Short mmCIF file of C-alpha atoms and ligand atoms in Angstrom, two decimals:
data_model
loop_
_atom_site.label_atom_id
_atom_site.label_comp_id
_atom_site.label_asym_id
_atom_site.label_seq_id
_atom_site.Cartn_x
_atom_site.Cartn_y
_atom_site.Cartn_z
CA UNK A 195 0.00 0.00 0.00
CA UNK A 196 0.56 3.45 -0.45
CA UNK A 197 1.17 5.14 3.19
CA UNK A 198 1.11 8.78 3.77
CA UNK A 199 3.80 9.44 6.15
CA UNK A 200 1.14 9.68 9.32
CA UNK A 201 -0.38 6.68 8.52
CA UNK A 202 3.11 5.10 8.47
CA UNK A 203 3.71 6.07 11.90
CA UNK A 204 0.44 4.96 13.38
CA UNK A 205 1.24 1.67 11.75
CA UNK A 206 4.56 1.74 13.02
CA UNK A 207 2.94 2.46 17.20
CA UNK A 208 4.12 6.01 16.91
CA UNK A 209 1.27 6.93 18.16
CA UNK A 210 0.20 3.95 20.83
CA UNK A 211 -0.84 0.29 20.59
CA UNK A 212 -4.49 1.09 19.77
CA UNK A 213 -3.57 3.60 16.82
CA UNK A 214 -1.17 0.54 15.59
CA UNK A 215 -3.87 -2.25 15.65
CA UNK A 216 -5.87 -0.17 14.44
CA UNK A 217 -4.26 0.89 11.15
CA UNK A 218 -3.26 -3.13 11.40
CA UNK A 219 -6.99 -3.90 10.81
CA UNK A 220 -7.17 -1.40 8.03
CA UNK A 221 -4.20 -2.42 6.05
CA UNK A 222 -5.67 -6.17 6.13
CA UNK A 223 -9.33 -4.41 4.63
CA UNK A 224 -7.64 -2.33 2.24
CA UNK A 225 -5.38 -5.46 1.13
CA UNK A 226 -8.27 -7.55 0.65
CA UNK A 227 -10.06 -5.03 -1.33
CA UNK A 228 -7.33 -4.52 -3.37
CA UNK A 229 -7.35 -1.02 -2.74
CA UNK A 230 -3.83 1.08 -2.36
CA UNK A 231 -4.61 4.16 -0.37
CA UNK A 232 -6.53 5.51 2.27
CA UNK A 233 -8.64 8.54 2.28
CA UNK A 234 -9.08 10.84 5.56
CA UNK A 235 -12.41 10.47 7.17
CA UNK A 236 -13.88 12.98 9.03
CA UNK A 237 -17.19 11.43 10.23
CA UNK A 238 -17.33 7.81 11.80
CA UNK A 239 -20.73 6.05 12.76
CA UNK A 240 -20.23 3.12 14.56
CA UNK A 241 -20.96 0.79 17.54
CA UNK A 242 -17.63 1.68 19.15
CA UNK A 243 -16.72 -1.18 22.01
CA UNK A 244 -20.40 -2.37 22.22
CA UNK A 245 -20.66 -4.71 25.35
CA UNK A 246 -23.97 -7.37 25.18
CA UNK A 247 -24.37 -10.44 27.53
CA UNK A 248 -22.51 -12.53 25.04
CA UNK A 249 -19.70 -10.34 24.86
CA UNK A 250 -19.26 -9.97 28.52
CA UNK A 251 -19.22 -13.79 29.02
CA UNK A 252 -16.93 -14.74 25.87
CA UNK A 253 -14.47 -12.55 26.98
CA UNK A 254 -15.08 -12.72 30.98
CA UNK A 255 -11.46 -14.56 31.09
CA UNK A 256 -9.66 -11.44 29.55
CA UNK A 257 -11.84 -9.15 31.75
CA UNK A 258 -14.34 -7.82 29.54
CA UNK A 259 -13.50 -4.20 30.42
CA UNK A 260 -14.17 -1.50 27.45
CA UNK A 261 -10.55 -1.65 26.30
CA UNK A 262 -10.73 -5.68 26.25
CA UNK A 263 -13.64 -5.80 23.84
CA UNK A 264 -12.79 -3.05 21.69
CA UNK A 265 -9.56 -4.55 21.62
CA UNK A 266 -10.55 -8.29 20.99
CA UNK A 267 -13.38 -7.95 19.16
CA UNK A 268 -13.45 -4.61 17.34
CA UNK A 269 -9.98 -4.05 16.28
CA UNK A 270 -9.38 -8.20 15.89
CA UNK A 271 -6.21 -7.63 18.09
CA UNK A 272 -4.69 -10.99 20.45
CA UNK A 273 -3.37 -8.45 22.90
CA UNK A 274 -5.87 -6.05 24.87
CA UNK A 275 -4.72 -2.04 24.02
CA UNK A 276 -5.35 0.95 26.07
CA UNK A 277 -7.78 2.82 23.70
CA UNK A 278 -7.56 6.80 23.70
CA UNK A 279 -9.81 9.25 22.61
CA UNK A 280 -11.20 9.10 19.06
CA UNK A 281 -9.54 10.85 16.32
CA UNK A 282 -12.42 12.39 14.41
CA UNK A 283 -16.15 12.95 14.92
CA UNK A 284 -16.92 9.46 15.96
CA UNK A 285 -20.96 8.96 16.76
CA UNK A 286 -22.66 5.62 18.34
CA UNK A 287 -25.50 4.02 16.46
CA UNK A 288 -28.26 1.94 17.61
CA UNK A 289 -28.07 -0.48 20.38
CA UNK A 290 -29.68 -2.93 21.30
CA UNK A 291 -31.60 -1.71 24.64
CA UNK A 292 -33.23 0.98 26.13
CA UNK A 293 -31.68 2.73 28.30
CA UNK A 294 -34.70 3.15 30.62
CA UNK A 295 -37.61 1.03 29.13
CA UNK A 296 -34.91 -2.25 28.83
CA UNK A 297 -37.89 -3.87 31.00
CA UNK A 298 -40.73 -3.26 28.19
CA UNK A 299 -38.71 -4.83 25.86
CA UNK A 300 -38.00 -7.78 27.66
CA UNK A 301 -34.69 -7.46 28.21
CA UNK A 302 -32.61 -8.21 31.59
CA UNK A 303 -31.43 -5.95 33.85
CA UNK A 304 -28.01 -7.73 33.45
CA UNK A 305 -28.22 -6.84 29.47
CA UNK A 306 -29.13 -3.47 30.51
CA UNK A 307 -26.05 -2.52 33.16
CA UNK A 308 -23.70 -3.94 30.41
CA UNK A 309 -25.11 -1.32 27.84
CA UNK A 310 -25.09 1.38 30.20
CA UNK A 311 -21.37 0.66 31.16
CA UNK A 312 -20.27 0.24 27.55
CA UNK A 313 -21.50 3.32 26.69
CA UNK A 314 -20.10 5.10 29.22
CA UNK A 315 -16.39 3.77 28.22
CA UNK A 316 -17.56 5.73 24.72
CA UNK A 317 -18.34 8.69 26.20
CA UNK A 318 -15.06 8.84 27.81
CA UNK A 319 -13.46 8.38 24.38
CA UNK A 320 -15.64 11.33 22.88
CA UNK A 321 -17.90 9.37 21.47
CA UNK A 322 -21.48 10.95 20.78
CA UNK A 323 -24.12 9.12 22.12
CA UNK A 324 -26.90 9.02 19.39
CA UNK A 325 -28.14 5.69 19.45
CA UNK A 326 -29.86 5.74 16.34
CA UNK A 327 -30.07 4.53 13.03
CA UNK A 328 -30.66 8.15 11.81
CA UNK A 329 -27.62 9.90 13.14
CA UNK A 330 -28.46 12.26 10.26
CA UNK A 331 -31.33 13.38 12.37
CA UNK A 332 -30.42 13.49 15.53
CA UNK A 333 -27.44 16.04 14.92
CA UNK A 334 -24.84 14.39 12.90
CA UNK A 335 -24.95 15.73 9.15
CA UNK A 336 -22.14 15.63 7.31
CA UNK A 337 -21.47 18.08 4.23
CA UNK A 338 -21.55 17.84 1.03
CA UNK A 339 -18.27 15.56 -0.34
CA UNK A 340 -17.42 14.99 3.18
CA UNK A 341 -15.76 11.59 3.31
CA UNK A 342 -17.15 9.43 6.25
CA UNK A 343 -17.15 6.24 7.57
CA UNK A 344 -20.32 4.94 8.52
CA UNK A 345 -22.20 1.62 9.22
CA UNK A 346 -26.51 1.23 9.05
CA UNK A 347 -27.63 0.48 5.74
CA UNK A 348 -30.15 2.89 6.15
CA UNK A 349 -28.37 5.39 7.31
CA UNK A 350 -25.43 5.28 4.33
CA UNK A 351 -27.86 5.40 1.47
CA UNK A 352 -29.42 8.25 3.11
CA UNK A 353 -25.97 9.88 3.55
CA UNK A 354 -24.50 9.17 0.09
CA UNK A 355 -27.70 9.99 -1.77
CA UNK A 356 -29.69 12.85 -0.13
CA UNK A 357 -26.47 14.57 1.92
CA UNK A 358 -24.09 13.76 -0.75
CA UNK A 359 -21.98 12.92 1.27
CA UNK A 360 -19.18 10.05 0.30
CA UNK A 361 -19.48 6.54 2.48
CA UNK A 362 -19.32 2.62 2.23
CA UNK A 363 -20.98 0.27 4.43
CA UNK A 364 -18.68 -0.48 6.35
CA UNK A 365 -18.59 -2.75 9.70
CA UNK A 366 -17.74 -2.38 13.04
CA UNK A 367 -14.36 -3.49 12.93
CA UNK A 368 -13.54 -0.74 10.21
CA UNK A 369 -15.83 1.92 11.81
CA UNK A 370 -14.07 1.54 15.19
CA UNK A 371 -10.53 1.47 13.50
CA UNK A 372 -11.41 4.78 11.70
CA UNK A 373 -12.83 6.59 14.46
CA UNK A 374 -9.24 6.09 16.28
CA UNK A 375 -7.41 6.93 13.00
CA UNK A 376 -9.46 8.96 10.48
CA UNK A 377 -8.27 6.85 7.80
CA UNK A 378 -10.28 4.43 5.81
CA UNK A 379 -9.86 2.67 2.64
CA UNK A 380 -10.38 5.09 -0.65
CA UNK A 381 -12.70 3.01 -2.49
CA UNK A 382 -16.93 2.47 -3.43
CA UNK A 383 -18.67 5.86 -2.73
CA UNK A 384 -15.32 7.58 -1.92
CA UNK A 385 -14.64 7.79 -5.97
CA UNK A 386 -16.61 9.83 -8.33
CA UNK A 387 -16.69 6.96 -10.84
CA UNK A 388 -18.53 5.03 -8.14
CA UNK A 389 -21.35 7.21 -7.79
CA UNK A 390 -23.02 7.42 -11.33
CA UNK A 391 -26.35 5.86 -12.04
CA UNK A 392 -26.55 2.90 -13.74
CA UNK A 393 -30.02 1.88 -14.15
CA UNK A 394 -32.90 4.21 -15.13
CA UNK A 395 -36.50 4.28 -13.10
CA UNK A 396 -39.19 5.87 -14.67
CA UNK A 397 -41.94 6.56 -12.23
CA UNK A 398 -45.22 6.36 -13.58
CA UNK A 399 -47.81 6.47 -10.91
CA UNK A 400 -47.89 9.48 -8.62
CA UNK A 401 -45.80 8.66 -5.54
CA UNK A 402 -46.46 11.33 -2.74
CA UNK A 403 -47.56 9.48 0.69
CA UNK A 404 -44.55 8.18 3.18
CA UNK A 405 -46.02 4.56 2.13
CA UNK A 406 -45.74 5.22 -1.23
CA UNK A 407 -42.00 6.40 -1.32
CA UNK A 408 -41.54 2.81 1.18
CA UNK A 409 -42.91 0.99 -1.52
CA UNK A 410 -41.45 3.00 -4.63
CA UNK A 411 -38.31 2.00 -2.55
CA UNK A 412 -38.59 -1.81 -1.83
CA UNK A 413 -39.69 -2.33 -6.00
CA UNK A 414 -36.56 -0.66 -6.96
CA UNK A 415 -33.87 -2.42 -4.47
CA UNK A 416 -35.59 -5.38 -5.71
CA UNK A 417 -34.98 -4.73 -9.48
CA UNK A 418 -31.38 -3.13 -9.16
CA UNK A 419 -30.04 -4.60 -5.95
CA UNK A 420 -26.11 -2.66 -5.47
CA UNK A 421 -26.45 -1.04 -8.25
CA UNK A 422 -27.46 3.10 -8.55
CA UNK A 423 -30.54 4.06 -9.65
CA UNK A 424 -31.84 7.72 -11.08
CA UNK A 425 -35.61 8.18 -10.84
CA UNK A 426 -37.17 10.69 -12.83
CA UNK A 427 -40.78 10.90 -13.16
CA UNK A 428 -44.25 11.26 -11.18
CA UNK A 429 -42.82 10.98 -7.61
CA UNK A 430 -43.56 14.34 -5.09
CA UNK A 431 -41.25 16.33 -2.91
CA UNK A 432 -39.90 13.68 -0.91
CA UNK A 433 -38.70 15.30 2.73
CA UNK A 434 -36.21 14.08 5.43
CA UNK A 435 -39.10 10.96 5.86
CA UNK A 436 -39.72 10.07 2.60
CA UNK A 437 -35.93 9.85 1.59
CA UNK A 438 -35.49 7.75 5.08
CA UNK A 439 -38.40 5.33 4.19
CA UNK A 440 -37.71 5.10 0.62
CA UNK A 441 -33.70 4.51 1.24
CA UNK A 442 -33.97 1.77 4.14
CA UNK A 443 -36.50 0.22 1.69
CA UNK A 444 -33.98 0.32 -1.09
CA UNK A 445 -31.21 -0.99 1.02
CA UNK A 446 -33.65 -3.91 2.33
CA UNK A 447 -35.14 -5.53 -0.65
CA UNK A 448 -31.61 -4.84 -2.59
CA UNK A 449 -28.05 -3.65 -1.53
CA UNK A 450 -28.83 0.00 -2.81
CA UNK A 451 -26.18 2.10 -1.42
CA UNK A 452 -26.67 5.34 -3.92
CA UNK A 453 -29.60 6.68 -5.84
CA UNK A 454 -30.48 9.69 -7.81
CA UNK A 455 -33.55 11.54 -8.21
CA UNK A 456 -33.28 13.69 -11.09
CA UNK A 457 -33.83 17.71 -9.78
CA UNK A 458 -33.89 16.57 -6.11
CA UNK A 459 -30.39 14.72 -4.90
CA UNK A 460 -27.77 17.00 -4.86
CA UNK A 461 -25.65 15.03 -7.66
CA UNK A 462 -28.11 14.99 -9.85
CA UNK A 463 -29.28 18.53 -11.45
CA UNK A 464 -29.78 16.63 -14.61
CA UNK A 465 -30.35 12.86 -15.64
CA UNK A 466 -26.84 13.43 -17.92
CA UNK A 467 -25.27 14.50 -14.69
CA UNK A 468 -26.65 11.68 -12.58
CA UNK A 469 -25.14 9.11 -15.60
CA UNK A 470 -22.25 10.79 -15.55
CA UNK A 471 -22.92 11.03 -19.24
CA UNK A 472 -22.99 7.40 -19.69
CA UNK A 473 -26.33 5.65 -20.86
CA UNK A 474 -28.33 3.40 -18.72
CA UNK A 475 -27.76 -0.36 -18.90
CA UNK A 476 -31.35 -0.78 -18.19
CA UNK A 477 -34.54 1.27 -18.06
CA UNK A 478 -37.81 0.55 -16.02
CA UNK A 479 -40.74 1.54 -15.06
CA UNK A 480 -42.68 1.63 -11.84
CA UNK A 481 -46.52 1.73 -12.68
CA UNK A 482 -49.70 0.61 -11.29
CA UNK A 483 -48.61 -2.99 -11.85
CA UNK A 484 -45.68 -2.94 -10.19
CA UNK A 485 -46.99 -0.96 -7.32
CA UNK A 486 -49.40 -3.53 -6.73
CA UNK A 487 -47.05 -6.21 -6.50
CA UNK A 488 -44.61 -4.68 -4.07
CA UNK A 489 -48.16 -3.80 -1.58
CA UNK A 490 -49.08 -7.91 -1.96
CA UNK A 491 -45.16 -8.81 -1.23
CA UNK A 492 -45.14 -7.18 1.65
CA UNK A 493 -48.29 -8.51 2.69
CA UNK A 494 -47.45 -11.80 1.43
CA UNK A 495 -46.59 -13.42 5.10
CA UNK A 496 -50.01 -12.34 6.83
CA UNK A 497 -52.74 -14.17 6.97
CA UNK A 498 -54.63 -13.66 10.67
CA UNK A 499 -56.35 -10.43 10.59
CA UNK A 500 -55.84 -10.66 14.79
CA UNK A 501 -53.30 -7.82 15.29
CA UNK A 502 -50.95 -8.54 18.71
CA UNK A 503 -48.13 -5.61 18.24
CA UNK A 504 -47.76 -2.60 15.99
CA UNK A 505 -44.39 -1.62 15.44
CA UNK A 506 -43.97 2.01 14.06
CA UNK A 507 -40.32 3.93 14.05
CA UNK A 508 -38.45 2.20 11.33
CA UNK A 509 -35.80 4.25 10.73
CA UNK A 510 -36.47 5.56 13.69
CA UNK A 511 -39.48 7.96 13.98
CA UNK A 512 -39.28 11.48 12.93
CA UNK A 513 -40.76 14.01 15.21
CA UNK A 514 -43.79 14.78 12.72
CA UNK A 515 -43.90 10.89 12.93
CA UNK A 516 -45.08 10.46 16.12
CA UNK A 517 -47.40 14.05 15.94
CA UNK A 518 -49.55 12.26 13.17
CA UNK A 519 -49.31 9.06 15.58
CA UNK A 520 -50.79 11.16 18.47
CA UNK A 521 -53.35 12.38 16.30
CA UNK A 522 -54.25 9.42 14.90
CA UNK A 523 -54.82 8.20 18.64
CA UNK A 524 -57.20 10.75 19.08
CA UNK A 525 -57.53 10.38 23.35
CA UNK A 526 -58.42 6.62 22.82
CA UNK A 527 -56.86 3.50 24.18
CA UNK A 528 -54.83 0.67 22.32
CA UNK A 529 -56.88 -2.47 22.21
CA UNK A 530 -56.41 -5.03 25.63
CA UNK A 531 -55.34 -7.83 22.88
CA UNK A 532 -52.58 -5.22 20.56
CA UNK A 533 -49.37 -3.71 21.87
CA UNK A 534 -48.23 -0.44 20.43
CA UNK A 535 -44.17 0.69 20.54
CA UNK A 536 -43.27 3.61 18.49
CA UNK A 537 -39.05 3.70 18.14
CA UNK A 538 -37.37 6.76 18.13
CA UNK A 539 -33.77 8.25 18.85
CA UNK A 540 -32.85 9.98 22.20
CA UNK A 541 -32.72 13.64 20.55
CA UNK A 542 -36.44 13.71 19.13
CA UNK A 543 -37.62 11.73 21.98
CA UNK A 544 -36.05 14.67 24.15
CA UNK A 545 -38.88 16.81 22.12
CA UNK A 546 -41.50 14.54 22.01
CA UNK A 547 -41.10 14.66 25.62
CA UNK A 548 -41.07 18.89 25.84
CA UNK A 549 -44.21 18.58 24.07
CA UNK A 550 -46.27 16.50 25.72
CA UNK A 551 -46.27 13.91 22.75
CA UNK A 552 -44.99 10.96 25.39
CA UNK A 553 -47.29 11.58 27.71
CA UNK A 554 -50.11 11.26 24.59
CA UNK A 555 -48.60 7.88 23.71
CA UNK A 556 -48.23 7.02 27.53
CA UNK A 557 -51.91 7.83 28.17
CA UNK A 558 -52.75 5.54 25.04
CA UNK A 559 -51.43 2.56 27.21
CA UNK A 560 -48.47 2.36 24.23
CA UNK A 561 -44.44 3.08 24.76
CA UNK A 562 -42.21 5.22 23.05
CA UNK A 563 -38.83 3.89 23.06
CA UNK A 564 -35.35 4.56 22.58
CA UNK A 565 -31.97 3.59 21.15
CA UNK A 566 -33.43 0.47 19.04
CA UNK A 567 -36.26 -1.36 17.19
CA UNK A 568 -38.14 -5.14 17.55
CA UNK A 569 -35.25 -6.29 14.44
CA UNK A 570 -32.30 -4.90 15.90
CA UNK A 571 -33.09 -5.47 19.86
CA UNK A 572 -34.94 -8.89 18.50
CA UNK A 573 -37.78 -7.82 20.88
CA UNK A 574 -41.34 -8.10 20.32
CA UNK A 575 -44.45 -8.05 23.10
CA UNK A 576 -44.81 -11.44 24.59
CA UNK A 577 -46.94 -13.91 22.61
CA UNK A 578 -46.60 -11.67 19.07
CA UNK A 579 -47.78 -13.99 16.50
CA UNK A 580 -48.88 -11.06 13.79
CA UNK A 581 -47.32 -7.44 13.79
CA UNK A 582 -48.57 -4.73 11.87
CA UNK A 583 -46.14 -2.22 10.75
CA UNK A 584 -45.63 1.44 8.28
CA UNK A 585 -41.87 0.17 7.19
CA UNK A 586 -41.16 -1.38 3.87
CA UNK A 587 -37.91 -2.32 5.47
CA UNK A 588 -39.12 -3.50 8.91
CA UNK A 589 -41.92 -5.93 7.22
CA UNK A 590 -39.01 -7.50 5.09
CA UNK A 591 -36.99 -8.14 8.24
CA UNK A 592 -39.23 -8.85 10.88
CA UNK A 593 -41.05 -11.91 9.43
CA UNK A 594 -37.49 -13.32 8.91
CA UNK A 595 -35.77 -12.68 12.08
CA UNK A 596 -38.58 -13.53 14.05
CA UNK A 597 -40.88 -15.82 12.09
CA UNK A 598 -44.36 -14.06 12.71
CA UNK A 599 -46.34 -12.50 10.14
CA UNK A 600 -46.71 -8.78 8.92
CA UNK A 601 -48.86 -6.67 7.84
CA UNK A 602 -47.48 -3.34 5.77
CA UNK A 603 -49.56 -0.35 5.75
CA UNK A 604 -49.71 3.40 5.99
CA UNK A 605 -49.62 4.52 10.03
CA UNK A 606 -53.45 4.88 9.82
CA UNK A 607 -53.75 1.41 9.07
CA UNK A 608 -51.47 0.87 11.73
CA UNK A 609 -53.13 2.70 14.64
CA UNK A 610 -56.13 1.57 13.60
CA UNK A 611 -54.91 -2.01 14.00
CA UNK A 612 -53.73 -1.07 17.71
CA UNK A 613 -56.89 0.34 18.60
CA UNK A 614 -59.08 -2.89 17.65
CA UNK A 615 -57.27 -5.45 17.16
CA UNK A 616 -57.55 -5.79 13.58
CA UNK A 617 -56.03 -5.44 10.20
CA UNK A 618 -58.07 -3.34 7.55
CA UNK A 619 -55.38 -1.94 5.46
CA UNK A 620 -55.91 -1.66 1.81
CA UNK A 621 -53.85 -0.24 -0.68
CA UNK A 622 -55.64 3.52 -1.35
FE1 LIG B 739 -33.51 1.43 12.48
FE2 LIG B 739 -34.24 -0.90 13.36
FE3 LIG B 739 -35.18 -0.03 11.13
S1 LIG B 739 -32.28 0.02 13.63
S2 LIG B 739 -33.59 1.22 10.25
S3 LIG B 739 -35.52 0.89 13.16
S4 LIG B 739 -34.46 -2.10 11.48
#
């Protein structure tokens, strides 16, 4: 590899043990990749040193202290390292508990003191404490060009696409090893050749409603899977929601880590500009047909109309999210039989809290929660046979990971399902 002359002497422990192993890690990646050179990174999202039960008890014989996990498990290393403060903006991502409702979620109070200690070892090592899988709303936005390092599907298309911003997937291992270094392989998203469309969507039906841009989503990660595609055509102003539901949708149904939308996404003024003056290798459309099909595939693992949980929050809930929630509950209860947890990050729950909007959902006899969701935390109500939820992504997971059925619908089917009991969505 090619080593700029700081990135020599972090790999030669000129700057500590952790910096060493660290750039160790990254020289293996960037090996493997084939890739020569690093680029500096400036923004890291990550699950820096992470403790669960598991963790604490595989590595209970090497102490299971901060430093031994991030150590051991993040940064691959067979001897435990002393590490400092992060380089570069580093933030944390989801978890897997929260931090005060661990109990509603099933979880133990053993699972929750080991979260709660691991993230205070990040916070010591200026870590910012986001735990979400929309960083980008929740304070950490990174501009234009600005080379990052992030993990969270979701949360990279969003950043590529919509903040044009330049980032791979990339895992924990790499994430943590960047966030001590600011270095991280310069390949994928980092390169303007990388980030051209490739395939061409044409929408022809008008897609305006947050369900709509979930679905529009889910059809095209399904026909272009990694590859980039530019939409042009009959879809709305999408907002900060829309882009998150139709991204995580993308990213869930295919591996789509970039798109266009012609006179929206910032790299993409013009169609010619979004191809990078090449021609697409495929065009399609999205029409009535096709919007049909995507509605019945992500209904196609429910059967019982008998609602037990309603899941809403995936990505995490925007603040205008859980308003049109509150409305939609209108003063009345969630059904005895139905469970209703709305996911969130700390920052807008912080607001929903200022504005009474808890206390709405509280009153409902639901929970708004923190720091995670039923796929990542693997948590549903006890007894969930058949969830109904308003995420493309979440209904392609969920069934999987915890083999109940779904329903997919707007969030007035939704609440409507958690206040009797029952499924009535139809596609509008
Ligand atoms: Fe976030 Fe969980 Fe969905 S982490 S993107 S709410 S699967």
């Amino acid at each position: 590899m090619k080593l700029k002359p700081d990135e020599q002497a972090m790999l030669d422990g000129r700057e500590g043990a952790a910096k060493r192993k660290a750039m160790e890690l990254l020289v293996r990646y960037a090996e493997a990749l084939g890739v020569e050179e690093f680029v500096d990174t400036t923004n890291v999202a990550g699950v820096p040193g992470q403790a669960n039960v598991f963790l604490r008890n595989y590595y209970r014989e090497h102490g299971a202290s901060y430093d031994a996990i991030f150590s051991l498990f993040d940064l691959d290393s067979d001897e435990i390292v002393e590490v400092p403060r992060v380089a570069v903006h580093a933030c944390h991502l989801q978890g897997g508990v929260d931090p005060e409702h661990w109990d509603v979620l099933g979880a133990s109070a053993e699972a929750a003191a080991i979260s709660r200690e691991s993230e205070a070892g990040a916070v010591e090592r200026g870590i910012r404490i986001l735990k979400t899988c929309t960083p980008y709303a929740a304070g950490n936005v990174p501009q234009k060009n600005e080379h990052c390092a992030w993990m969270e599907s979701s949360a990279v298309v969003y950043c590529n696409s919509v903040l044009g911003a330049r980032t791979n997937t990339e895992g924990r291992e790499s994430a943590s090893a960047a966030m001590l270094t600011g270095k991280i392989p310069n390949f994928g998203f980092h390169l303007d050749e990388h980030r051209r469309g490739t395939h061409a969507i044409e929408v022809a039906v008008p897609v305006d409603s947050v369900m709509d841009w979930g679905m529009l989503g889910y059809f095209v990660g399904d026909a272009v899977q990694e590859r980039i595609p530019v939409l042009t055509g009959r879809c709305g102003p999408p907002d900060l929601v829309r882009y998150k539901h139709f991204g995580a949708a993308a990213a869930s149904s295919g591996g789509v880590e970039m798109y266009h939308i012609v006179g929206r996404t910032p790299e993409a003024p013009t169609a010619e500009a979004a191809f990078g003056g090449r021609r697409p290798v495929e065009k399609i459309v999205y029409g009535e047909a096709e919007r049909r099909r995507v509605y019945e595939q992500l209904n196609s693992t429910a059967t019982d109309h008998d609602v037990d949980y309603v899941m809403l929050g995936c990505p995490h809930a925007a603040l205008e999210q859980i308003e049109e929630a509150c409305r939609l509950l209108d003063g009345r209860k969630v059904h005895a039989n139905t469970r209703l947890w709305i996911f969130t990050s700390r920052a807008v729950r912080q607001e929903a809290d200022r504005r009474g909007l808890t206390e709405v959902i509280r009153s409902a006899g639901a929970h708004l929660l923190t720091d995670t969701c039923s796929a990542i935390g693997q948590a549903l109500p006890p007894g969930t046979k058949v969830a109904a939820l308003d995420s493309a992504k979440q209904a392609h997971y969920l069934p999987a990971i915890m083999g109940i059925q779904a329903w997919f619908g707007d969030t007035a089917d939704c609440i409507a399902a958690a206040l009797t009991g029952r499924w009535h969505g139809a596609l509008r």
